[in-house]
């Protein structure tokens, strides 16, 4: 965000008068969105303000802005497709960690890295071609122009030429490869010029003839050079005709490294060829001064420049390039062809430094600065310029530079230079929450800082648990209850599994459980708590279910509790120990809901048996004893039959006595709080009064039992 300028619309103060805000005792504050890298800007009181605070009801605007432009559809396609190459590269790096340190530098793996880098280059090329087509675009202009992708194309391909040569050619001369790169990306002379000159009967009469011929020779375009040199056979000067014929032979026979099996053979052939060029120079010097002109130009000077280039005279090469309007890159490429045909990669920075002293690069052109840094042997500087052009470029260059040992040791918070650029790119991706999968792929490829950031992205992915769109499957809830995880949560869960981020996975499941509790989907909430092994969260879910008894009544409570019943058996089988207390609470909720369902169905005998069993099995929490005893009143007062055994009714009386006794001793909160909540406006006194009805029902039950027994 450093150096970024955001304009607020509508403005809070007139342009150029930010002090008006401070004079009003106010300042600006901002907060980042947890979902993406957007921010909200709002007015607040200045910390040092002595003025009276704003009225509480005063409305103030909140401004929303994104630090980065959200990737458009065509940019998103570029991002997702290049991720495939990035993932393949990460697999190679991951494998290298299990091997010897030098394993990654063997010939086979260097070839693999070169192949993946060329894949990047080819894909950028396709995007450049697509973006450059004048096709109608109903959605508006592209977010990134064809020129932008062309800059990526030239920069990435130059990196491959300089730092990822074919295995075995690391020490080979680089001039021809550099010239090939220049001819591919910076086409000169133009095809239109060549077509125009070839259509003329006497092309040397055109003012563009000699510049075209000189540049074609300088660029190593032998076919074009030979064609136009042969046209000079019709020139009125016999001296030029003879010299042009000799030049044709020189251009056609110039040694090319690719045509030799050994470099020493290439060097020997180059020396012999240079001797032939010197012979042409001697022949030219014998041309009288008066014969060196035609009616249109000084052909001798023009041809002399071409011969000077072929001779490999550096000052002439540089002067000719300047006169032709070429830049420093063309001088450097020509240097490796004519001045020093055996120029190696490690010697290239010295040549670049010499050329740049007279022909400096354009500091406002990021593409040119990237090329300068790469050719100067400063890959770290190239990344800094690349990050300003496009963080995609700096991230993927850094990803390849790191295993090639091209980057310095980390200097910022122990984060490697590679990770700094990868994380910067990931933050750009984070501007679009829909790209969360790709965002974490890049973050998790970094060290601990990247993994922590990836975790934070994952736990904030919108799970859309409430979505029931056309793509959702009707059986999703059944699948979840069966132990499966579906939808966005399934993707997040799989991502956590792939990168071994168990803590993040559990946090996401906790968040899902909380969301489901809010919509009273308690059955799914219990499943997610179980998946997260969040036993305290499970206890809170059970408490919410039990609260439904108080808030919604026994019938709704029984319905909600039945949703969590299927989870009970799995939990009992898989878990025990410290989490047992929470499972015990879940067991009570399920058992108590079964009791309520029996009451609703008027299966009173079974209901009475379940009630006593819950007490005897020590399933019921003490806080619920009073409520359960009040539920027993209906069963105790049943006129058709005695529903409780003698031992069962004695257990009820024992629980009642404990409640009353402990409440009198000051422990009423442990026994009476929940019952008190069922009584509108009630407290412990009202709860004890209600328990008197339980005592009365028990006394009557004992009396009936004695009468019927006798």
mmCIF file of N, CA and C in Angstrom, residues 436 440 444 454-465 485-497 501-516 518 524-525 527-534:
data_model
loop_
_atom_site.group_PDB
_atom_site.id
_atom_site.type_symbol
_atom_site.label_atom_id
_atom_site.label_comp_id
_atom_site.label_asym_id
_atom_site.label_seq_id
_atom_site.Cartn_x
_atom_site.Cartn_y
_atom_site.Cartn_z
ATOM 1 N N UNK A 436 -9.927 -17.824 -3.628
ATOM 2 C CA UNK A 436 -9.270 -18.221 -2.382
ATOM 3 C C UNK A 436 -8.430 -19.481 -2.549
ATOM 4 N N UNK A 440 -4.385 -19.404 -1.542
ATOM 5 C CA UNK A 440 -3.699 -20.221 -0.526
ATOM 6 C C UNK A 440 -2.675 -21.147 -1.170
ATOM 7 N N UNK A 444 0.752 -21.054 0.752
ATOM 8 C CA UNK A 444 1.272 -22.265 1.384
ATOM 9 C C UNK A 444 2.574 -22.737 0.753
ATOM 10 N N UNK A 454 -2.153 -18.064 4.874
ATOM 11 C CA UNK A 454 -3.063 -18.984 4.207
ATOM 12 C C UNK A 454 -4.151 -19.477 5.137
ATOM 13 N N UNK A 455 -3.769 -19.761 6.378
ATOM 14 C CA UNK A 455 -4.764 -20.185 7.367
ATOM 15 C C UNK A 455 -5.819 -19.103 7.566
ATOM 16 N N UNK A 456 -5.367 -17.846 7.635
ATOM 17 C CA UNK A 456 -6.306 -16.752 7.857
ATOM 18 C C UNK A 456 -7.268 -16.598 6.678
ATOM 19 N N UNK A 457 -6.785 -16.860 5.473
ATOM 20 C CA UNK A 457 -7.673 -16.806 4.308
ATOM 21 C C UNK A 457 -8.702 -17.934 4.379
ATOM 22 N N UNK A 458 -8.249 -19.130 4.697
ATOM 23 C CA UNK A 458 -9.154 -20.279 4.720
ATOM 24 C C UNK A 458 -10.260 -20.122 5.748
ATOM 25 N N UNK A 459 -9.908 -19.645 6.921
ATOM 26 C CA UNK A 459 -10.932 -19.580 7.974
ATOM 27 C C UNK A 459 -11.933 -18.450 7.717
ATOM 28 N N UNK A 460 -11.662 -17.628 6.687
ATOM 29 C CA UNK A 460 -12.600 -16.552 6.352
ATOM 30 C C UNK A 460 -13.322 -16.794 5.023
ATOM 31 N N UNK A 461 -13.146 -17.955 4.450
ATOM 32 C CA UNK A 461 -13.868 -18.279 3.213
ATOM 33 C C UNK A 461 -15.360 -18.411 3.529
ATOM 34 N N UNK A 462 -16.228 -17.682 2.826
ATOM 35 C CA UNK A 462 -17.674 -17.830 3.069
ATOM 36 C C UNK A 462 -18.119 -19.260 2.763
ATOM 37 N N UNK A 463 -18.666 -19.935 3.764
ATOM 38 C CA UNK A 463 -19.022 -21.346 3.613
ATOM 39 C C UNK A 463 -20.366 -21.546 2.921
ATOM 40 N N UNK A 464 -21.196 -20.516 2.915
ATOM 41 C CA UNK A 464 -22.503 -20.568 2.235
ATOM 42 C C UNK A 464 -23.312 -21.786 2.679
ATOM 43 N N UNK A 465 -23.374 -21.992 3.965
ATOM 44 C CA UNK A 465 -24.105 -23.146 4.487
ATOM 45 C C UNK A 465 -25.604 -23.011 4.284
ATOM 46 N N UNK A 485 -18.510 -34.291 4.421
ATOM 47 C CA UNK A 485 -18.506 -32.835 4.354
ATOM 48 C C UNK A 485 -18.638 -32.453 2.893
ATOM 49 N N UNK A 486 -19.533 -31.527 2.565
ATOM 50 C CA UNK A 486 -19.853 -31.223 1.175
ATOM 51 C C UNK A 486 -19.761 -29.725 0.930
ATOM 52 N N UNK A 487 -19.924 -29.347 -0.358
ATOM 53 C CA UNK A 487 -19.977 -27.942 -0.733
ATOM 54 C C UNK A 487 -18.640 -27.240 -0.563
ATOM 55 N N UNK A 488 -18.708 -25.925 -0.299
ATOM 56 C CA UNK A 488 -17.501 -25.124 -0.108
ATOM 57 C C UNK A 488 -16.686 -25.665 1.057
ATOM 58 N N UNK A 489 -17.381 -26.089 2.106
ATOM 59 C CA UNK A 489 -16.683 -26.626 3.268
ATOM 60 C C UNK A 489 -15.851 -27.847 2.889
ATOM 61 N N UNK A 490 -16.362 -28.634 1.961
ATOM 62 C CA UNK A 490 -15.598 -29.804 1.506
ATOM 63 C C UNK A 490 -14.311 -29.355 0.820
ATOM 64 N N UNK A 491 -14.402 -28.306 -0.002
ATOM 65 C CA UNK A 491 -13.213 -27.800 -0.688
ATOM 66 C C UNK A 491 -12.196 -27.251 0.310
ATOM 67 N N UNK A 492 -12.697 -26.501 1.285
ATOM 68 C CA UNK A 492 -11.803 -25.961 2.308
ATOM 69 C C UNK A 492 -11.151 -27.095 3.092
ATOM 70 N N UNK A 493 -11.968 -28.087 3.457
ATOM 71 C CA UNK A 493 -11.461 -29.232 4.214
ATOM 72 C C UNK A 493 -10.381 -29.975 3.423
ATOM 73 N N UNK A 494 -10.607 -30.149 2.116
ATOM 74 C CA UNK A 494 -9.629 -30.851 1.279
ATOM 75 C C UNK A 494 -8.343 -30.047 1.161
ATOM 76 N N UNK A 495 -8.482 -28.730 1.041
ATOM 77 C CA UNK A 495 -7.295 -27.880 0.968
ATOM 78 C C UNK A 495 -6.469 -27.998 2.243
ATOM 79 N N UNK A 496 -7.147 -27.977 3.382
ATOM 80 C CA UNK A 496 -6.439 -28.138 4.661
ATOM 81 C C UNK A 496 -5.736 -29.492 4.717
ATOM 82 N N UNK A 497 -6.393 -30.504 4.211
ATOM 83 C CA UNK A 497 -5.796 -31.844 4.211
ATOM 84 C C UNK A 497 -4.576 -31.886 3.293
ATOM 85 N N UNK A 501 -2.944 -28.660 7.190
ATOM 86 C CA UNK A 501 -3.287 -27.524 8.063
ATOM 87 C C UNK A 501 -4.457 -27.937 8.952
ATOM 88 N N UNK A 502 -4.183 -28.841 9.872
ATOM 89 C CA UNK A 502 -5.231 -29.408 10.713
ATOM 90 C C UNK A 502 -5.864 -28.357 11.613
ATOM 91 N N UNK A 503 -5.041 -27.461 12.161
ATOM 92 C CA UNK A 503 -5.592 -26.428 13.051
ATOM 93 C C UNK A 503 -6.574 -25.541 12.295
ATOM 94 N N UNK A 504 -6.239 -25.182 11.067
ATOM 95 C CA UNK A 504 -7.147 -24.354 10.269
ATOM 96 C C UNK A 504 -8.429 -25.117 9.954
ATOM 97 N N UNK A 505 -8.293 -26.401 9.637
ATOM 98 C CA UNK A 505 -9.488 -27.201 9.330
ATOM 99 C C UNK A 505 -10.431 -27.234 10.519
ATOM 100 N N UNK A 506 -9.898 -27.420 11.696
ATOM 101 C CA UNK A 506 -10.754 -27.477 12.887
ATOM 102 C C UNK A 506 -11.415 -26.127 13.148
ATOM 103 N N UNK A 507 -10.659 -25.058 12.902
ATOM 104 C CA UNK A 507 -11.246 -23.724 13.095
ATOM 105 C C UNK A 507 -12.406 -23.502 12.139
ATOM 106 N N UNK A 508 -12.236 -23.928 10.886
ATOM 107 C CA UNK A 508 -13.305 -23.771 9.893
ATOM 108 C C UNK A 508 -14.535 -24.561 10.313
ATOM 109 N N UNK A 509 -14.329 -25.778 10.816
ATOM 110 C CA UNK A 509 -15.463 -26.585 11.267
ATOM 111 C C UNK A 509 -16.157 -25.932 12.468
ATOM 112 N N UNK A 510 -15.380 -25.307 13.338
ATOM 113 C CA UNK A 510 -15.983 -24.592 14.473
ATOM 114 C C UNK A 510 -16.857 -23.443 13.977
ATOM 115 N N UNK A 511 -16.330 -22.716 12.981
ATOM 116 C CA UNK A 511 -17.098 -21.593 12.423
ATOM 117 C C UNK A 511 -18.381 -22.104 11.789
ATOM 118 N N UNK A 512 -18.278 -23.229 11.073
ATOM 119 C CA UNK A 512 -19.470 -23.809 10.449
ATOM 120 C C UNK A 512 -20.491 -24.199 11.509
ATOM 121 N N UNK A 513 -20.011 -24.782 12.599
ATOM 122 C CA UNK A 513 -20.916 -25.192 13.677
ATOM 123 C C UNK A 513 -21.630 -23.988 14.283
ATOM 124 N N UNK A 514 -20.900 -22.905 14.488
ATOM 125 C CA UNK A 514 -21.510 -21.701 15.060
ATOM 126 C C UNK A 514 -22.586 -21.138 14.136
ATOM 127 N N UNK A 515 -22.302 -21.148 12.827
ATOM 128 C CA UNK A 515 -23.292 -20.651 11.868
ATOM 129 C C UNK A 515 -24.544 -21.521 11.883
ATOM 130 N N UNK A 516 -24.361 -22.813 12.000
ATOM 131 C CA UNK A 516 -25.506 -23.727 12.002
ATOM 132 C C UNK A 516 -26.309 -23.605 13.289
ATOM 133 N N UNK A 518 -26.781 -20.854 14.856
ATOM 134 C CA UNK A 518 -27.601 -19.649 14.713
ATOM 135 C C UNK A 518 -28.863 -19.911 13.907
ATOM 136 N N UNK A 524 -26.457 -30.770 12.330
ATOM 137 C CA UNK A 524 -25.252 -30.524 11.548
ATOM 138 C C UNK A 524 -24.178 -29.864 12.392
ATOM 139 N N UNK A 525 -24.597 -28.992 13.308
ATOM 140 C CA UNK A 525 -23.628 -28.326 14.177
ATOM 141 C C UNK A 525 -22.856 -29.339 15.007
ATOM 142 N N UNK A 527 -22.270 -32.421 14.171
ATOM 143 C CA UNK A 527 -21.368 -33.124 13.256
ATOM 144 C C UNK A 527 -20.082 -32.337 13.037
ATOM 145 N N UNK A 528 -20.206 -31.017 12.856
ATOM 146 C CA UNK A 528 -19.025 -30.210 12.625
ATOM 147 C C UNK A 528 -18.177 -30.082 13.886
ATOM 148 N N UNK A 529 -18.821 -29.985 15.037
ATOM 149 C CA UNK A 529 -18.060 -29.958 16.290
ATOM 150 C C UNK A 529 -17.272 -31.254 16.454
ATOM 151 N N UNK A 530 -17.887 -32.350 16.090
ATOM 152 C CA UNK A 530 -17.212 -33.643 16.171
ATOM 153 C C UNK A 530 -16.032 -33.685 15.207
ATOM 154 N N UNK A 531 -16.228 -33.180 13.987
ATOM 155 C CA UNK A 531 -15.143 -33.169 13.007
ATOM 156 C C UNK A 531 -13.982 -32.305 13.476
ATOM 157 N N UNK A 532 -14.313 -31.197 14.163
ATOM 158 C CA UNK A 532 -13.277 -30.301 14.677
ATOM 159 C C UNK A 532 -12.729 -30.764 16.020
ATOM 160 N N UNK A 533 -13.323 -31.809 16.588
ATOM 161 C CA UNK A 533 -12.983 -32.267 17.947
ATOM 162 C C UNK A 533 -13.059 -31.098 18.933
ATOM 163 N N UNK A 534 -14.092 -30.297 18.704
ATOM 164 C CA UNK A 534 -14.339 -29.131 19.558
ATOM 165 C C UNK A 534 -15.351 -29.530 20.617
#
